[in-house]
Amino acid sequence: MEQLTVALPERAYDIVIERGLLQQVGQQCKEVLKPGCRVAVVTDGNVAIQYGSLVQASLTQAGFTAKIFLVPAGERSKSPEVLTWLWEELLGFGLTRSDAVAALGGGMVGDLAGFAAATVLRGVDFIQIPTTLLAQVDSSIGGKTGVDFDGYKNMVGAFHHPSLVYANLSTLKTLTAEQFACGMGEVLKHGLIKNASYYEWCINQMFEIQDREVEALKTMVLESMKIKKAVVEKDPTEKGERALLNLGHTVGHAIEKLQNFQMLHGQCVALGYLCAAYISWKR
Ligand code: GLY
């Protein structure tokens, strides 16, 4: 197990990186949540098939009352309509301010569940269980939550930091090549904005990474998380330096919108990097 701590001005939270199955998630939650509380696990159908029962059982064994809430996979679920449905479901589950919401899945689930956690009952504890590369190295760290609105990305949201990020490397093994490539865009971004030797290491290790060799994945995920954590610690609410993490995102978000959210976020952002590099070269 590897552990990092994100130290924010108001409080700190841990990022735990494990391999193997996800049975330890309940024990890890015991460190940060109120004993025996309710945990609403928000996930999508694809992720639920693989990890839903495992995570629910682990939370139950750790003494929590856990229930799974399914949202449709894909960016379209990051909407005010699905958020409203989720608020109703969470209140129907009897959620109180002593309880928690957990996001099990990729960036969409994390942003949506995080915003529900930030807003229901004026805010409850939030746990991130990212299962995609993009969510592990980027969206689960730093407290950005929200939904898309009026056809625009992330138009309504809040900063609501998790109490814990639990990332398990084994979940990266089953990602499609497309999903994995989306996460690699964020990984390479971290090297480009903050650490040239890490970028070069990624290029040198390209075959090991592509084969998803666990040691290469561990080094890569850990290094990327360290970069993300350091930027977030310096500028938690994006008043300055954190904007560096948005490299490629301005054009990327425009492509996402123009493609009617049919392309994956990571694909659009990767195209956005190319545009940013081109504009930079032209200038
Ligand atoms: N994904 C960019 C950020 O967290 O600021």
Tab-separated table of C-alpha atoms and ligand atoms in Angstrom:
chain	number	residue	atom	x	y	z
A	1	MET	CA	0.000	0.000	0.000
A	2	GLU	CA	1.165	3.518	-0.790
A	3	GLN	CA	-0.235	6.598	0.862
A	4	LEU	CA	-0.106	10.324	0.145
A	5	THR	CA	-1.648	13.154	2.118
A	6	VAL	CA	-3.245	16.200	0.522
A	7	ALA	CA	-2.654	19.010	3.026
A	8	LEU	CA	-5.192	21.793	2.564
A	9	PRO	CA	-5.426	24.974	4.652
A	10	GLU	CA	-8.637	23.793	6.356
A	11	ARG	CA	-7.904	20.043	6.625
A	12	ALA	CA	-5.947	17.149	5.169
A	13	TYR	CA	-7.064	13.928	3.500
A	14	ASP	CA	-5.314	10.763	2.427
A	15	ILE	CA	-4.939	9.098	-0.927
A	16	VAL	CA	-4.498	5.338	-0.513
A	17	ILE	CA	-3.157	3.316	-3.437
A	18	GLU	CA	-3.549	-0.451	-3.284
A	19	ARG	CA	-3.415	-3.410	-5.613
A	20	GLY	CA	-5.386	-6.653	-5.514
A	21	LEU	CA	-9.118	-6.668	-4.893
A	22	LEU	CA	-11.060	-3.827	-3.343
A	23	GLN	CA	-11.897	-5.595	-0.075
A	24	GLN	CA	-9.928	-3.111	2.007
A	25	VAL	CA	-12.084	-0.150	1.067
A	26	GLY	CA	-14.414	-0.644	4.070
A	27	GLN	CA	-11.494	-0.724	6.524
A	28	GLN	CA	-10.023	2.402	4.965
A	29	CYS	CA	-13.382	4.189	5.273
A	30	LYS	CA	-13.491	3.277	8.965
A	31	GLU	CA	-10.516	5.599	9.468
A	32	VAL	CA	-12.447	8.644	8.260
A	33	LEU	CA	-16.227	8.077	8.496
A	34	LYS	CA	-18.502	7.946	11.524
A	35	PRO	CA	-18.834	4.366	12.826
A	36	GLY	CA	-21.870	2.550	11.419
A	37	CYS	CA	-23.036	5.440	9.256
A	38	ARG	CA	-24.924	5.126	5.981
A	39	VAL	CA	-22.792	5.156	2.841
A	40	ALA	CA	-24.543	5.863	-0.473
A	41	VAL	CA	-22.351	4.378	-3.202
A	42	VAL	CA	-22.978	6.130	-6.529
A	43	THR	CA	-21.781	4.228	-9.586
A	44	ASP	CA	-22.706	3.383	-13.171
A	45	GLY	CA	-23.921	0.085	-14.613
A	46	ASN	CA	-20.556	-0.910	-16.129
A	47	VAL	CA	-18.611	-0.352	-12.932
A	48	ALA	CA	-21.340	-1.849	-10.736
A	49	ILE	CA	-21.097	-5.175	-12.563
A	50	GLN	CA	-17.386	-5.408	-11.798
A	51	TYR	CA	-17.034	-3.866	-8.347
A	52	GLY	CA	-20.466	-2.948	-6.920
A	53	SER	CA	-21.031	-6.053	-4.759
A	54	LEU	CA	-17.400	-6.184	-3.654
A	55	VAL	CA	-17.427	-2.584	-2.417
A	56	GLN	CA	-20.856	-2.909	-0.810
A	57	ALA	CA	-19.792	-6.109	0.997
A	58	SER	CA	-16.554	-4.530	2.195
A	59	LEU	CA	-18.421	-1.506	3.578
A	60	THR	CA	-21.031	-3.741	5.232
A	61	GLN	CA	-18.322	-5.880	6.838
A	62	ALA	CA	-16.792	-2.708	8.213
A	63	GLY	CA	-20.108	-1.923	9.934
A	64	PHE	CA	-21.585	0.596	7.492
A	65	THR	CA	-25.074	0.513	5.950
A	66	ALA	CA	-24.161	0.654	2.270
A	67	LYS	CA	-26.504	0.982	-0.690
A	68	ILE	CA	-25.682	1.208	-4.392
A	69	PHE	CA	-27.212	4.019	-6.511
A	70	LEU	CA	-26.926	3.420	-10.249
A	71	VAL	CA	-26.700	6.194	-12.825
A	72	PRO	CA	-26.430	5.611	-16.592
A	73	ALA	CA	-22.819	5.463	-17.849
A	74	GLY	CA	-21.619	8.452	-19.903
A	75	GLU	CA	-21.284	12.218	-19.690
A	76	ARG	CA	-25.042	12.774	-20.112
A	77	SER	CA	-25.546	11.696	-16.498
A	78	LYS	CA	-23.592	14.747	-15.325
A	79	SER	CA	-26.793	16.760	-15.512
A	80	PRO	CA	-29.126	18.723	-13.202
A	81	GLU	CA	-31.840	16.119	-13.913
A	82	VAL	CA	-29.750	13.172	-12.710
A	83	LEU	CA	-28.519	15.270	-9.786
A	84	THR	CA	-32.127	15.995	-8.754
A	85	TRP	CA	-32.929	12.284	-8.974
A	86	LEU	CA	-29.878	11.537	-6.818
A	87	TRP	CA	-30.887	14.095	-4.153
A	88	GLU	CA	-34.301	12.403	-3.952
A	89	GLU	CA	-32.728	8.948	-3.699
A	90	LEU	CA	-30.240	10.016	-1.039
A	91	LEU	CA	-32.957	11.567	1.097
A	92	GLY	CA	-35.138	8.484	0.514
A	93	PHE	CA	-32.227	6.383	1.845
A	94	GLY	CA	-32.516	8.408	5.055
A	95	LEU	CA	-29.179	10.161	4.655
A	96	THR	CA	-28.314	12.491	7.560
A	97	ARG	CA	-25.407	14.893	8.005
A	98	SER	CA	-23.517	12.122	9.822
A	99	ASP	CA	-23.611	9.910	6.714
A	100	ALA	CA	-21.560	9.819	3.527
A	101	VAL	CA	-21.674	9.571	-0.253
A	102	ALA	CA	-19.061	7.507	-2.123
A	103	ALA	CA	-18.249	7.732	-5.831
A	104	LEU	CA	-17.261	4.391	-7.379
A	105	GLY	CA	-16.146	4.839	-10.989
A	106	GLY	CA	-14.652	7.393	-13.354
A	107	GLY	CA	-14.684	11.160	-13.601
A	108	MET	CA	-18.383	11.519	-14.423
A	109	VAL	CA	-19.474	9.570	-11.331
A	110	GLY	CA	-16.946	11.427	-9.150
A	111	ASP	CA	-18.083	14.880	-10.296
A	112	LEU	CA	-21.795	14.060	-9.992
A	113	ALA	CA	-21.633	12.196	-6.665
A	114	GLY	CA	-19.248	14.812	-5.274
A	115	PHE	CA	-21.654	17.619	-6.116
A	116	ALA	CA	-24.534	15.666	-4.590
A	117	ALA	CA	-22.397	15.217	-1.449
A	118	ALA	CA	-21.539	18.936	-1.442
A	119	THR	CA	-25.149	20.047	-1.662
A	120	VAL	CA	-27.458	17.496	-0.016
A	121	LEU	CA	-28.253	18.611	3.548
A	122	ARG	CA	-25.687	21.411	2.995
A	123	GLY	CA	-22.882	18.896	2.632
A	124	VAL	CA	-21.997	15.391	3.819
A	125	ASP	CA	-18.741	13.414	3.862
A	126	PHE	CA	-17.499	12.217	0.512
A	127	ILE	CA	-15.312	9.249	-0.466
A	128	GLN	CA	-13.689	8.875	-3.885
A	129	ILE	CA	-13.128	5.309	-5.188
A	130	PRO	CA	-11.775	6.073	-8.692
A	131	THR	CA	-11.623	3.104	-11.059
A	132	THR	CA	-10.313	4.750	-14.245
A	133	LEU	CA	-6.797	6.062	-14.853
A	134	LEU	CA	-8.153	9.557	-15.500
A	135	ALA	CA	-10.102	9.602	-12.246
A	136	GLN	CA	-7.199	8.163	-10.224
A	137	VAL	CA	-4.552	10.626	-11.374
A	138	ASP	CA	-6.748	13.665	-11.900
A	139	SER	CA	-10.432	14.106	-11.134
A	140	SER	CA	-10.612	12.313	-7.755
A	141	ILE	CA	-7.985	14.631	-6.248
A	142	GLY	CA	-8.635	18.302	-5.616
A	143	GLY	CA	-12.309	18.613	-4.759
A	144	LYS	CA	-13.746	19.789	-8.081
A	145	THR	CA	-17.345	18.572	-8.338
A	146	GLY	CA	-20.247	19.599	-10.537
A	147	VAL	CA	-22.562	18.964	-13.451
A	148	ASP	CA	-22.798	20.228	-17.016
A	149	PHE	CA	-25.462	22.873	-17.669
A	150	ASP	CA	-27.018	24.432	-20.749
A	151	GLY	CA	-24.735	22.382	-23.011
A	152	TYR	CA	-21.545	23.569	-21.263
A	153	LYS	CA	-19.110	21.494	-19.208
A	154	ASN	CA	-18.932	21.850	-15.433
A	155	MET	CA	-21.016	25.028	-15.391
A	156	VAL	CA	-22.524	24.416	-11.955
A	157	GLY	CA	-20.455	22.963	-9.177
A	158	ALA	CA	-18.572	23.331	-5.920
A	159	PHE	CA	-15.231	22.581	-4.362
A	160	HIS	CA	-15.947	19.696	-1.985
A	161	HIS	CA	-12.864	17.752	-1.010
A	162	PRO	CA	-13.172	14.042	-0.274
A	163	SER	CA	-12.356	12.594	3.141
A	164	LEU	CA	-10.454	9.799	1.393
A	165	VAL	CA	-9.355	8.799	-2.103
A	166	TYR	CA	-9.089	5.013	-2.363
A	167	ALA	CA	-7.433	3.991	-5.652
A	168	ASN	CA	-6.827	0.363	-6.525
A	169	LEU	CA	-4.396	-0.361	-9.375
A	170	SER	CA	-6.184	-3.611	-10.262
A	171	THR	CA	-9.102	-1.623	-11.697
A	172	LEU	CA	-6.786	-0.234	-14.398
A	173	LYS	CA	-6.236	-3.709	-15.835
A	174	THR	CA	-9.791	-4.056	-17.128
A	175	LEU	CA	-10.162	-0.599	-18.701
A	176	THR	CA	-10.706	-0.516	-22.451
A	177	ALA	CA	-7.741	0.727	-24.505
A	178	GLU	CA	-9.772	3.870	-25.210
A	179	GLN	CA	-10.420	4.627	-21.536
A	180	PHE	CA	-6.808	3.909	-20.636
A	181	ALA	CA	-5.581	6.285	-23.365
A	182	CYS	CA	-7.855	9.013	-21.972
A	183	GLY	CA	-6.078	8.734	-18.625
A	184	MET	CA	-2.677	8.780	-20.337
A	185	GLY	CA	-3.517	12.254	-21.665
A	186	GLU	CA	-3.683	13.534	-18.065
A	187	VAL	CA	-0.538	11.585	-17.101
A	188	LEU	CA	1.491	13.140	-19.930
A	189	LYS	CA	0.024	16.535	-19.049
A	190	HIS	CA	1.453	16.228	-15.537
A	191	GLY	CA	4.897	15.588	-16.999
A	192	LEU	CA	4.573	18.433	-19.491
A	193	ILE	CA	3.507	21.038	-16.937
A	194	LYS	CA	5.671	20.049	-13.981
A	195	ASN	CA	8.306	17.381	-14.463
A	196	ALA	CA	10.215	16.856	-17.712
A	197	SER	CA	12.071	13.780	-16.457
A	198	TYR	CA	8.764	12.146	-15.520
A	199	TYR	CA	7.503	12.878	-19.039
A	200	GLU	CA	10.641	11.243	-20.466
A	201	TRP	CA	10.229	8.283	-18.100
A	202	CYS	CA	6.672	7.793	-19.455
A	203	ILE	CA	8.012	7.767	-23.022
A	204	ASN	CA	10.813	5.318	-22.109
A	205	GLN	CA	8.353	3.049	-20.283
A	206	MET	CA	5.718	3.229	-23.021
A	207	PHE	CA	5.616	-0.539	-23.652
A	208	GLU	CA	5.459	-1.485	-19.959
A	209	ILE	CA	2.711	1.098	-19.471
A	210	GLN	CA	0.816	-0.113	-22.527
A	211	ASP	CA	1.065	-3.685	-21.196
A	212	ARG	CA	-0.190	-2.324	-17.869
A	213	GLU	CA	2.643	-3.890	-15.902
A	214	VAL	CA	1.794	-3.288	-12.295
A	215	GLU	CA	5.165	-1.810	-11.246
A	216	ALA	CA	5.062	0.680	-14.126
A	217	LEU	CA	1.449	1.555	-13.286
A	218	LYS	CA	2.299	2.049	-9.627
A	219	THR	CA	5.208	4.395	-10.358
A	220	MET	CA	3.168	6.301	-12.916
A	221	VAL	CA	-0.011	6.707	-10.847
A	222	LEU	CA	1.969	7.688	-7.762
A	223	GLU	CA	4.080	10.272	-9.599
A	224	SER	CA	1.053	11.808	-11.300
A	225	MET	CA	-0.850	11.945	-8.012
A	226	LYS	CA	2.117	13.682	-6.382
A	227	ILE	CA	2.113	16.359	-9.083
A	228	LYS	CA	-1.652	16.865	-8.867
A	229	LYS	CA	-1.553	16.977	-5.061
A	230	ALA	CA	1.270	19.548	-5.015
A	231	VAL	CA	-0.589	21.865	-7.408
A	232	VAL	CA	-3.869	21.527	-5.478
A	233	GLU	CA	-2.153	22.164	-2.128
A	234	LYS	CA	-0.688	25.431	-3.412
A	235	ASP	CA	-3.913	26.637	-5.019
A	236	PRO	CA	-6.962	24.639	-3.843
A	237	THR	CA	-9.587	26.856	-5.480
A	238	GLU	CA	-7.798	27.676	-8.748
A	239	LYS	CA	-6.963	31.305	-8.146
A	240	GLY	CA	-3.644	30.944	-9.981
A	241	GLU	CA	-1.252	28.037	-10.476
A	242	ARG	CA	-3.959	25.347	-10.576
A	243	ALA	CA	-5.004	26.697	-13.972
A	244	LEU	CA	-1.886	24.873	-15.261
A	245	LEU	CA	-3.888	21.651	-14.874
A	246	ASN	CA	-6.297	22.994	-17.485
A	247	LEU	CA	-3.700	22.670	-20.260
A	248	GLY	CA	-5.603	21.645	-23.382
A	249	HIS	CA	-8.963	21.890	-21.613
A	250	THR	CA	-10.224	25.134	-23.205
A	251	VAL	CA	-10.164	23.723	-26.732
A	252	GLY	CA	-10.906	20.232	-25.342
A	253	HIS	CA	-14.177	21.356	-23.744
A	254	ALA	CA	-15.147	23.141	-26.960
A	255	ILE	CA	-14.587	19.921	-28.938
A	256	GLU	CA	-16.612	17.969	-26.386
A	257	LYS	CA	-19.527	20.371	-26.766
A	258	LEU	CA	-19.305	20.525	-30.568
A	259	GLN	CA	-19.269	16.717	-30.710
A	260	ASN	CA	-22.376	16.691	-28.522
A	261	PHE	CA	-20.508	14.800	-25.777
A	262	GLN	CA	-20.191	11.723	-28.022
A	263	MET	CA	-16.390	11.683	-27.607
A	264	LEU	CA	-14.724	10.896	-24.291
A	265	HIS	CA	-13.428	13.804	-22.196
A	266	GLY	CA	-9.849	12.495	-22.304
A	267	GLN	CA	-9.921	12.199	-26.100
A	268	CYS	CA	-11.070	15.807	-26.470
A	269	VAL	CA	-8.503	17.079	-24.003
A	270	ALA	CA	-5.735	15.196	-25.857
A	271	LEU	CA	-6.780	16.994	-29.047
A	272	GLY	CA	-6.808	20.187	-26.977
A	273	TYR	CA	-3.126	19.648	-26.035
A	274	LEU	CA	-2.228	19.428	-29.709
A	275	CYS	CA	-4.052	22.694	-30.348
A	276	ALA	CA	-2.367	24.343	-27.350
A	277	ALA	CA	1.040	23.178	-28.599
A	278	TYR	CA	0.272	24.482	-32.091
A	279	ILE	CA	-0.922	27.870	-30.807
A	280	SER	CA	2.177	28.094	-28.605
A	281	TRP	CA	4.453	27.289	-31.552
A	282	LYS	CA	2.688	29.852	-33.767
A	283	ARG	CA	3.114	32.561	-31.133
B	1	GLY	N1	-8.760	18.628	-13.613
B	1	GLY	C1	-8.186	19.880	-13.355
B	1	GLY	C2	-8.201	20.273	-11.906
B	1	GLY	O1	-8.504	19.467	-11.041
B	1	GLY	O2	-7.930	21.394	-11.614
